[in-house]
mmCIF file of C-alpha atoms and ligand atoms in Angstrom:
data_model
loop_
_atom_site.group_PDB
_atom_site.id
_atom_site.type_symbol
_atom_site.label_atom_id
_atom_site.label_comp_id
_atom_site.label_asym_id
_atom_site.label_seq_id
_atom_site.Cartn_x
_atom_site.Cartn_y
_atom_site.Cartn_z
ATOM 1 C CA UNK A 1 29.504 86.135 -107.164
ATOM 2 C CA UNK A 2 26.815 84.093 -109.032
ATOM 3 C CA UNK A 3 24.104 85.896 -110.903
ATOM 4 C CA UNK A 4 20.664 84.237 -111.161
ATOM 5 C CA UNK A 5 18.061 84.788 -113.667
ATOM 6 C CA UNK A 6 14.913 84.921 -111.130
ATOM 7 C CA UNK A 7 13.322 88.148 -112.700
ATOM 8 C CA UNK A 8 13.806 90.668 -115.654
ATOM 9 C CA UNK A 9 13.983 93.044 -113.145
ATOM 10 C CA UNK A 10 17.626 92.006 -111.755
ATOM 11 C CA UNK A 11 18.980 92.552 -115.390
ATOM 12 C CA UNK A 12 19.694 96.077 -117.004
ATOM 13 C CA UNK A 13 18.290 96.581 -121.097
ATOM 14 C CA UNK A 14 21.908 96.241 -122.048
ATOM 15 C CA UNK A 15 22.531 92.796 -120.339
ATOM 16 C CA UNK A 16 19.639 91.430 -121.597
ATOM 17 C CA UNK A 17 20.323 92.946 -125.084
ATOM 18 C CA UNK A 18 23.653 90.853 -125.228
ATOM 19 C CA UNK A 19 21.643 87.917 -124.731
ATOM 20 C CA UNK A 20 19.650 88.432 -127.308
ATOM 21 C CA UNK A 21 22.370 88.837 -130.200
ATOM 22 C CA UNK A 22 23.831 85.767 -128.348
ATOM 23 C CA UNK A 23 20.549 84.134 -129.018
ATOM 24 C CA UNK A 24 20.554 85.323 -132.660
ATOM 25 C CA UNK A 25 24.158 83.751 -133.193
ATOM 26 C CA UNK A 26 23.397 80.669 -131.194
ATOM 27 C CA UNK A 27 20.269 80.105 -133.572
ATOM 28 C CA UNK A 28 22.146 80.710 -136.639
ATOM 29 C CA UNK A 29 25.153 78.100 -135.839
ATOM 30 C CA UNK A 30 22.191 75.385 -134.472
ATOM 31 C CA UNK A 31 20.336 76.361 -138.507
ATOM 32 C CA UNK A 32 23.631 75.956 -140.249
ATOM 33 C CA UNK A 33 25.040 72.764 -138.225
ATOM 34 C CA UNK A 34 27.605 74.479 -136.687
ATOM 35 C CA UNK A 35 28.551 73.122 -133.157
ATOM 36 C CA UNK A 36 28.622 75.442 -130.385
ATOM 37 C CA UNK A 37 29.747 74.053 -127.336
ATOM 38 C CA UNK A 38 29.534 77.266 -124.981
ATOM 39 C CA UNK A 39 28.745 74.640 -122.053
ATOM 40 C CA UNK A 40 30.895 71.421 -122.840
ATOM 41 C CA UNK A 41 31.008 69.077 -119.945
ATOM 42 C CA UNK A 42 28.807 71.607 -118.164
ATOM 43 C CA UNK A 43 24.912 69.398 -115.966
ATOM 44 C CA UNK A 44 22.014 71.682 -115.623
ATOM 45 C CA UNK A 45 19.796 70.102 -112.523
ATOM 46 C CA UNK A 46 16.122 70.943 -113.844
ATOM 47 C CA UNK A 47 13.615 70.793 -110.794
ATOM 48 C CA UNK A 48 10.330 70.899 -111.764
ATOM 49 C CA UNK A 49 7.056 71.332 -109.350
ATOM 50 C CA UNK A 50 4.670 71.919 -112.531
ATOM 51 C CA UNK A 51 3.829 70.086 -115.454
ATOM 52 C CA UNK A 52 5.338 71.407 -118.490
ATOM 53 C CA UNK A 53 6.561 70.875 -122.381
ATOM 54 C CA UNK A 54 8.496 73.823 -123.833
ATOM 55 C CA UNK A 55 10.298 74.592 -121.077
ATOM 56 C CA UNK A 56 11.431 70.869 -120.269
ATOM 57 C CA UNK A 57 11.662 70.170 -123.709
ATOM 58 C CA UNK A 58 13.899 73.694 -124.982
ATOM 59 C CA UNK A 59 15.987 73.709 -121.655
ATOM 60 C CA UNK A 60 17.212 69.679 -121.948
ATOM 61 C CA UNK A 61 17.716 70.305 -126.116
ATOM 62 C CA UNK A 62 19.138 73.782 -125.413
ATOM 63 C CA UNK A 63 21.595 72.330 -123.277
ATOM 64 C CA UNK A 64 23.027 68.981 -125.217
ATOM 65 C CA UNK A 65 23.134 71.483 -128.060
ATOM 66 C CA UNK A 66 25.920 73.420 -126.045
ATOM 67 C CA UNK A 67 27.488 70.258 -125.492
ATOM 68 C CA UNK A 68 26.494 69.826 -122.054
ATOM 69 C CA UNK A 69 24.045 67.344 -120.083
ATOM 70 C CA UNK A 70 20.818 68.560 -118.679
ATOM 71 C CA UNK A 71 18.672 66.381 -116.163
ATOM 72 C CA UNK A 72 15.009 66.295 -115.340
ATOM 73 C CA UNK A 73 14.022 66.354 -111.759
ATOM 74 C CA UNK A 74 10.596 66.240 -111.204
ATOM 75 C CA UNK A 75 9.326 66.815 -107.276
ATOM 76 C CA UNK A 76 7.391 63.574 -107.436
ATOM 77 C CA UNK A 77 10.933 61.544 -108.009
ATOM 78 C CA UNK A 78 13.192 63.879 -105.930
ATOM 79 C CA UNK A 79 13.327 64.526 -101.794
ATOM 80 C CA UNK A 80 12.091 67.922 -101.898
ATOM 81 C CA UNK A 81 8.788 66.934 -103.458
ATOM 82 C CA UNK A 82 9.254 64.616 -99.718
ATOM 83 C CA UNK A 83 9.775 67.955 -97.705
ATOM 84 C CA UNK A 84 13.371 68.073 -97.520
ATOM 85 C CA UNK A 85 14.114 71.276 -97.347
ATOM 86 C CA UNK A 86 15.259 74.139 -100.277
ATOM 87 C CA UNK A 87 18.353 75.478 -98.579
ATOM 88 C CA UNK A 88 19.643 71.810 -98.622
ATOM 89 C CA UNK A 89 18.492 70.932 -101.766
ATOM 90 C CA UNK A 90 20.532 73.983 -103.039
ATOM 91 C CA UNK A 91 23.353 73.273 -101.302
ATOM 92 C CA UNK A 92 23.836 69.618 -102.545
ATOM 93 C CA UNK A 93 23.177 69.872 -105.748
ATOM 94 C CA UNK A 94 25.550 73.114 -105.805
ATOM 95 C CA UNK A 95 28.029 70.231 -105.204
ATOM 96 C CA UNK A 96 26.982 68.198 -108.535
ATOM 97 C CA UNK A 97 25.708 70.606 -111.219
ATOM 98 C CA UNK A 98 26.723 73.809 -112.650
ATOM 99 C CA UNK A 99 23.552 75.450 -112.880
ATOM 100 C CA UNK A 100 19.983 74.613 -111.654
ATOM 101 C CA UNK A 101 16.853 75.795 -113.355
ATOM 102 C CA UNK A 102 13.748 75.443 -111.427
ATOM 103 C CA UNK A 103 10.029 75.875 -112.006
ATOM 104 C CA UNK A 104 7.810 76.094 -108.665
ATOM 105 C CA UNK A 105 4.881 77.774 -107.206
ATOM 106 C CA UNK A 106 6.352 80.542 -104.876
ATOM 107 C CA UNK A 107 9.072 83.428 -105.531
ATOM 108 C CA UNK A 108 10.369 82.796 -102.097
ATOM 109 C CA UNK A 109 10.961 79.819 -103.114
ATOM 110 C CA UNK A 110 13.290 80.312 -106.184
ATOM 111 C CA UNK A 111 14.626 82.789 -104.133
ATOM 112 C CA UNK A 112 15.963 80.807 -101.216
ATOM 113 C CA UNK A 113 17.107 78.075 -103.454
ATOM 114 C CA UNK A 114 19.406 81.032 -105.013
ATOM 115 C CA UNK A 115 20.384 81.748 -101.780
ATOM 116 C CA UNK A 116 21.646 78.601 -100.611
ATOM 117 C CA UNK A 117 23.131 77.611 -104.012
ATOM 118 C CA UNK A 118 26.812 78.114 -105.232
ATOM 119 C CA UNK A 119 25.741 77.744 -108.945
ATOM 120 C CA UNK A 120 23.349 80.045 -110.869
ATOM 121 C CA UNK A 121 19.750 79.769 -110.624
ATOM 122 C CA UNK A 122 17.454 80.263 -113.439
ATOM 123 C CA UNK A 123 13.601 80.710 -113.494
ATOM 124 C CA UNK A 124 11.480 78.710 -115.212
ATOM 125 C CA UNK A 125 8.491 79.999 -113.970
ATOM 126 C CA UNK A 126 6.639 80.832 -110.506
ATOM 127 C CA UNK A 127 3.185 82.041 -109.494
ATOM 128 C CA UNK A 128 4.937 85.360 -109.693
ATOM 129 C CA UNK A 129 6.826 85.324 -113.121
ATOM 130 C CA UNK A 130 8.094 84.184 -116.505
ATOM 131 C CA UNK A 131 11.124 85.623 -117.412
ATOM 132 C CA UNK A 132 12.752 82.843 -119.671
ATOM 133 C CA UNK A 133 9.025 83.577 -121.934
ATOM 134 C CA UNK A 134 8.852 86.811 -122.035
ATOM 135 C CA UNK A 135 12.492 86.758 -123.271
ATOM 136 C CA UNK A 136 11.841 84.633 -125.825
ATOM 137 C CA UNK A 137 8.442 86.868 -127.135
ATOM 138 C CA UNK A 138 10.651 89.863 -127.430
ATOM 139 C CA UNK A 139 12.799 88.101 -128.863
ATOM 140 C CA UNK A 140 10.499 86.489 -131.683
ATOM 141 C CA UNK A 141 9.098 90.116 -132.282
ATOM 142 C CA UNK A 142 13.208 91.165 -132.963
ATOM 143 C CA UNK A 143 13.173 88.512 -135.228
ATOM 144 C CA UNK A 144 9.284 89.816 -136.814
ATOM 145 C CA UNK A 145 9.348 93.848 -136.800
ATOM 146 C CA UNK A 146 13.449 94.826 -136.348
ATOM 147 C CA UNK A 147 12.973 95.981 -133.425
ATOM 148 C CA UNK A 148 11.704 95.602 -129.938
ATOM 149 C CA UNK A 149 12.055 98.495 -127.509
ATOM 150 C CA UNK A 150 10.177 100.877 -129.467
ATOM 151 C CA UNK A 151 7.089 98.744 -130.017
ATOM 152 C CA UNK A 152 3.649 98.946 -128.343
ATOM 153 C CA UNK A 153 2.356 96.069 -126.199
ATOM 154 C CA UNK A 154 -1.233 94.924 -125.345
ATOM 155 C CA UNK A 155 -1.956 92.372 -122.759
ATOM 156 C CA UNK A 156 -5.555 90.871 -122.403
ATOM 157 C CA UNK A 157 -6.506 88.512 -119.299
ATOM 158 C CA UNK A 158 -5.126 87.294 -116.001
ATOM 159 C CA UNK A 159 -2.868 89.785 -114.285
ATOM 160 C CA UNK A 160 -0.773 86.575 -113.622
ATOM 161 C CA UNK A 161 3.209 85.481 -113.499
ATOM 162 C CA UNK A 162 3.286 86.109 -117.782
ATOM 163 C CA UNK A 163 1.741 89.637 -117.112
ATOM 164 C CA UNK A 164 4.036 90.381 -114.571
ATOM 165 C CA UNK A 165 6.806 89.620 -115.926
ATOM 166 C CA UNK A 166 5.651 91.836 -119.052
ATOM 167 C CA UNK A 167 5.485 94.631 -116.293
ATOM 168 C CA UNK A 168 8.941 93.856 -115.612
ATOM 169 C CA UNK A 169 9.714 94.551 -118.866
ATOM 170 C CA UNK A 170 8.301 97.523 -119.768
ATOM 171 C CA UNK A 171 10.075 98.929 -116.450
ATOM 172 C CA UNK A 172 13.271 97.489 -118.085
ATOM 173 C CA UNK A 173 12.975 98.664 -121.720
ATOM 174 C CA UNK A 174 11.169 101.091 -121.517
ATOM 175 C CA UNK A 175 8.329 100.457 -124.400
ATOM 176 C CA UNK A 176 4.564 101.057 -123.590
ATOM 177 C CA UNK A 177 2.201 98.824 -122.183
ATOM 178 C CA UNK A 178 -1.254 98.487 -122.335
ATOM 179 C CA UNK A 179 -2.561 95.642 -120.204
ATOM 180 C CA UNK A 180 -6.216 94.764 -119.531
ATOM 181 C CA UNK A 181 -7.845 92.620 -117.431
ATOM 182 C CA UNK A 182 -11.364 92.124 -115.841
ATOM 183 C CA UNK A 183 -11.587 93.726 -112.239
ATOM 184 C CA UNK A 184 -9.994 91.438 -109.215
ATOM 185 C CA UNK A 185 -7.735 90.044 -112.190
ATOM 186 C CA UNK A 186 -5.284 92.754 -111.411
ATOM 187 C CA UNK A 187 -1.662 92.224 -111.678
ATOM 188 C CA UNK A 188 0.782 92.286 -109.081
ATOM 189 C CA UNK A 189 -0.065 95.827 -106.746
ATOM 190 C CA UNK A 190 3.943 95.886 -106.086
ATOM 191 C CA UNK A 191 5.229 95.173 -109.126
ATOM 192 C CA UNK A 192 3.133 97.389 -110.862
ATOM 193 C CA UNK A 193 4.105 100.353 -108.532
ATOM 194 C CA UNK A 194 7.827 99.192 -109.104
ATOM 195 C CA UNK A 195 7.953 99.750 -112.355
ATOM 196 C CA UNK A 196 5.745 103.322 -112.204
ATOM 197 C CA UNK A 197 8.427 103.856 -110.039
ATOM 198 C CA UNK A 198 11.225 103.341 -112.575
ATOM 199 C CA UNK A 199 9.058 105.166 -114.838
ATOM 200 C CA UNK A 200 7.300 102.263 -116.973
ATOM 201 C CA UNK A 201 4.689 103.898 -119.717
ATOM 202 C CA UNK A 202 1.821 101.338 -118.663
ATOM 203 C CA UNK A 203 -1.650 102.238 -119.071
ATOM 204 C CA UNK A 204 -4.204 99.552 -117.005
ATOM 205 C CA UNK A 205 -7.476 99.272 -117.640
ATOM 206 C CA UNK A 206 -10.941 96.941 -117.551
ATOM 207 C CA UNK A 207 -11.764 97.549 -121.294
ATOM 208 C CA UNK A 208 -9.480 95.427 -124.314
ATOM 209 C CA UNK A 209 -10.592 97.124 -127.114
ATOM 210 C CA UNK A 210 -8.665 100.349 -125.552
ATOM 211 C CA UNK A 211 -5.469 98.272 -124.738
ATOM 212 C CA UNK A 212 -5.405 97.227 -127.956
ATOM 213 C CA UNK A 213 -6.133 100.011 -130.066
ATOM 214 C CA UNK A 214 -2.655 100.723 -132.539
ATOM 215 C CA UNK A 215 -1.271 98.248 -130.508
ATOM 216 C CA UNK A 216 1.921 96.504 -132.162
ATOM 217 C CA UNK A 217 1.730 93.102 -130.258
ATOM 218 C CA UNK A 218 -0.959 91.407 -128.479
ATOM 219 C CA UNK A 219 -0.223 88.965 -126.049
ATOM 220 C CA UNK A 220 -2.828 86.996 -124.058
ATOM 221 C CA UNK A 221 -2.596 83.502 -121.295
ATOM 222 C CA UNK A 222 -5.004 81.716 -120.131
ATOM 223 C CA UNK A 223 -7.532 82.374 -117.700
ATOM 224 C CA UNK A 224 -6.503 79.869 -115.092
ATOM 225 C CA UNK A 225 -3.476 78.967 -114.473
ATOM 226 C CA UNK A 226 -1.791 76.035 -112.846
ATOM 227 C CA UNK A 227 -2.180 75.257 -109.535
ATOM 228 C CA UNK A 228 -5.396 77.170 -109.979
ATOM 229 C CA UNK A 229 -7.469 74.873 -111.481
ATOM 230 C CA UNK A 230 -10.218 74.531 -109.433
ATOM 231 C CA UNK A 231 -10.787 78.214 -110.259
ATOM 232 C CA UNK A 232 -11.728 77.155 -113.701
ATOM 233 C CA UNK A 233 -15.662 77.533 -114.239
ATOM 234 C CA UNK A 234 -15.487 81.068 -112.524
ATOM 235 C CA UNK A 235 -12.883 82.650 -114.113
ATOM 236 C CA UNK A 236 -14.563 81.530 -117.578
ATOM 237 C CA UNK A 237 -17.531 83.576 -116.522
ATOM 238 C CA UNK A 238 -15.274 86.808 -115.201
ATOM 239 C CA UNK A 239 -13.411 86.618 -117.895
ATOM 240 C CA UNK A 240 -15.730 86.796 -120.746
ATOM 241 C CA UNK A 241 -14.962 89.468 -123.226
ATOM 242 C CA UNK A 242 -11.601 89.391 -122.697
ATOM 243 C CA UNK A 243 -11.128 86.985 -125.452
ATOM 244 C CA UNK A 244 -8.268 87.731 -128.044
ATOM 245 C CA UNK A 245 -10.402 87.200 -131.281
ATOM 246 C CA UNK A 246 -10.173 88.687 -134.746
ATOM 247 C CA UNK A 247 -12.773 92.137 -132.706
ATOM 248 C CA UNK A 248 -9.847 92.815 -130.841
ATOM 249 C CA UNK A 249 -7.226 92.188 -133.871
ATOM 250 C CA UNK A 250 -9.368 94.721 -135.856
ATOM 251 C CA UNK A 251 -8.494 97.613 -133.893
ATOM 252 C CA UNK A 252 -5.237 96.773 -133.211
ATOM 253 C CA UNK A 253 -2.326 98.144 -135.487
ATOM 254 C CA UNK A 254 -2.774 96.539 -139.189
ATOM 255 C CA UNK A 255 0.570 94.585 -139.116
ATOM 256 C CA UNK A 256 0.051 93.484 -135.095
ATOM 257 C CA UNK A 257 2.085 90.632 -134.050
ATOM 258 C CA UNK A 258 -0.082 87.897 -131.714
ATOM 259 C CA UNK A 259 1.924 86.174 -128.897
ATOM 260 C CA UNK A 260 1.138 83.760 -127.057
ATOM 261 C CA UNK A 261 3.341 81.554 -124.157
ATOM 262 C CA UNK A 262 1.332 78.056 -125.169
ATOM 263 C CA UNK A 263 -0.343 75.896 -123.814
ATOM 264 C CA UNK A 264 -3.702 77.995 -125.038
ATOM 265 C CA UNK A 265 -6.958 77.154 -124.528
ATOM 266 C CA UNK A 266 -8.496 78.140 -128.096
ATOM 267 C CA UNK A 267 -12.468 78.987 -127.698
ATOM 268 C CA UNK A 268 -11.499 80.626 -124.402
ATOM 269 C CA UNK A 269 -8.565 83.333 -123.733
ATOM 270 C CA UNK A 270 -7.957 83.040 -128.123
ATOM 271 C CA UNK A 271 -10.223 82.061 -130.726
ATOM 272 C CA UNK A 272 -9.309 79.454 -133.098
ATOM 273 C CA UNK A 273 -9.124 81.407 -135.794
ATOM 274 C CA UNK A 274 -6.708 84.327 -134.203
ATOM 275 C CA UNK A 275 -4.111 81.199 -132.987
ATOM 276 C CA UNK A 276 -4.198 79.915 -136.693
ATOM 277 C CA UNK A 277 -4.312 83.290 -138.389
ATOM 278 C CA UNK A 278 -1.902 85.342 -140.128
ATOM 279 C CA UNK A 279 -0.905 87.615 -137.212
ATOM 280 C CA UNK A 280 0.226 84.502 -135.065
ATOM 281 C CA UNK A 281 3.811 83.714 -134.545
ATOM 282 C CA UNK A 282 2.936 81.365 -131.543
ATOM 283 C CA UNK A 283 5.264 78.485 -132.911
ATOM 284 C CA UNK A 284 8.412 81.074 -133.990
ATOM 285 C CA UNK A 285 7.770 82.137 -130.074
ATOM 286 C CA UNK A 286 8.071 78.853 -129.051
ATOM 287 C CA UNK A 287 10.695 77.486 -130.590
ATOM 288 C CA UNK A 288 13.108 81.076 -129.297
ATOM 289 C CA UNK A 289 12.448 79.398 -125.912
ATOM 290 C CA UNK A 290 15.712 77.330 -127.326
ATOM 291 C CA UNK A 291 17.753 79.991 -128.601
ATOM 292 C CA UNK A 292 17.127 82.466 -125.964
ATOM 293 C CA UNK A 293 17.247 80.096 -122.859
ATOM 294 C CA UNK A 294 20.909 78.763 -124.211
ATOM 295 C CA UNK A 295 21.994 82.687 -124.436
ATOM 296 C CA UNK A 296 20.665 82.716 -120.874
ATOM 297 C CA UNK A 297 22.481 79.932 -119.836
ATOM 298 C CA UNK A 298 25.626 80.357 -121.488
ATOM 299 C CA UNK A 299 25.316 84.062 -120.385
ATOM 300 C CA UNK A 300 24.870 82.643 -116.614
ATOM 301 C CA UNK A 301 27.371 79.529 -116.760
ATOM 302 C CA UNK A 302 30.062 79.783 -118.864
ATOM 303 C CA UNK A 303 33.336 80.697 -117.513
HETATM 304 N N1 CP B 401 5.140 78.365 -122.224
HETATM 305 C C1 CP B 401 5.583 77.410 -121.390
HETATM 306 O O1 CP B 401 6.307 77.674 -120.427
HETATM 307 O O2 CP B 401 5.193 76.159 -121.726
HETATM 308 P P1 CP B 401 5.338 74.837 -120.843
HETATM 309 O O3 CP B 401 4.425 74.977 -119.670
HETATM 310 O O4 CP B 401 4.925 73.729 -121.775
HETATM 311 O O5 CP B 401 6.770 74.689 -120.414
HETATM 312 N N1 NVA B 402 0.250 81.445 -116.698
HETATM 313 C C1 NVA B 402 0.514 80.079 -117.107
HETATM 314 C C2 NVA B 402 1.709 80.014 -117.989
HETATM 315 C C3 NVA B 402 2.017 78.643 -118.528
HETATM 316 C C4 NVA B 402 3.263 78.600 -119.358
HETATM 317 C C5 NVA B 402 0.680 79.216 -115.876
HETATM 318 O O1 NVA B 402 1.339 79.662 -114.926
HETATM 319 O O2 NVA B 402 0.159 78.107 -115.845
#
């Protein structure tokens, strides 16, 4: 039986613990130039629906690093982006590659395609979540503070797929939350209940400054994402305040960590000078898309 990676949510805090020390051994070997072919002779089918560069970029390295071949579908170039439909999509290129990672619009989508396919299907990001990210963030805060599970979390802005998945993870790990957004920016009504359900410690609310009080990390997105571009001049005006500038750093704890998924808009969701300043680890996050996303994929398709 093939496990996907679709959600945070599918994985228990001690499977997704083992992929982090994977991570942390997978990053030392790339550092010291020692090969580590997890995947030889191993294709990764990457299908992509929105624009992106980490995720293209970490996925295709992360891969030839474990001595396999990753290749880059995008919809415009492939049949689906014609209409032909997931389920076969899934089930032919079941019959060429050993994994697929996909990044689309719906959940249903990513869902069907895991459905119909034989091989393991990873998540590289729906309207829903972004589990390969926030994987990667707590991963970079391992790496900062020592630990991650016992930290305290702030998220400013859009209740969108990156605070969602940051939901997920609270529900998973059990750490506290604090996530703010302006009203009708609200995250995800069922995944929100989900994890109250499975007893997440997440406090919501309209104001930052009490999100981010003591808080350990901050984390912020933008304010529209894709596919909602159009969106763009109102959510700058429903959003204001809910910037992550050095006002908000001030309260938060001394020593706070500042995340951030890239690409950022800097004047808008983060000043400049917050995105450049000593709190920032934006760039260590970034690059433990690599080590985290091969510990996810050697986790998912090795034998
Ligand atoms: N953070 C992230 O997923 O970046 P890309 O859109 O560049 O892949
Ligand atoms: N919320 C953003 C994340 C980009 C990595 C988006 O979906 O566009």
């Amino acid at each position: 039986m093939n496990r996907h990676f679709l959600c945070l949510c599918d994985w228990s805090a001690a499977e997704l613990d083992a992929m982090f020390s994977l991570a942390r051994t997978l990053k030392q070997q790339q550092q010291q130039g020692q090969p580590h072919h997890l995947l030889a002779g191993k294709t990764l089918g990457m299908v992509f629906e929105k624009s992106s560069t980490r995720t293209r970029v970490s996925f295709e390295v992360g891969m030839f690093q474990l001595g396999g071949h990753a290749l880059f579908l995008p919809s415009s170039s492939t049949q689906m982006g014609r209409g032909e439909p997931i389920k076969d999509t899934a089930r032919v290129m079941s019959r060429y590659v050993d994994g697929i990672m996909i990044r689309t619009y719906s959940q249903s989508a990513i869902e069907e395609l895991a459905h119909y396919a034989a091989v393991p299907v990873i998540n590289a990001l729906t309207d829903s979540y972004h589990p390969c990210q926030i994987m990667a963030d707590l991963f970079t805060v391992l790496e900062h503070k020592g630990s991650y599970a016992d930290r305290v979390y702030c998220w400013i802005g859009d209740g969108n797929n990156m605070a969602n998945s940051w939901i997920n993870a609270a529900a998973v790990f059990g750490f506290e939350l604090r996530v703010a957004t302006p009203p009708g920016y609200e995250p995800d009504e069922a995944v929100m209940a989900r994890a109250r359900q499975l007893g997440a410690n997440i406090l919501y609310t309209n104001d930052p400054y009490a999100a981010a009080a003591g808080a350990e990390v901050l984390n912020t997105d933008v304010w529209a994402s894709m596919g909602q571009e159009q969106e763009q001049r109102q959510r700058e005006k429903d959003f204001a305040g809910f910037q992550l500038n050095s006002d908000i750093v001030a309260v938060a704890d001394s020593e706070c960590l500042v995340l951030h998924c890239l690409p950022a808009h800097r004047g808008e969701e983060i000043s400049d000078e917050v995105i450049e300043g000593p709190h920032s680890v934006v760039f260590d996050e970034a690059e433990n898309r690599l080590h985290v996303q091969k510990a996810i994929m050697a986790t998912l398709m090795q034998e």
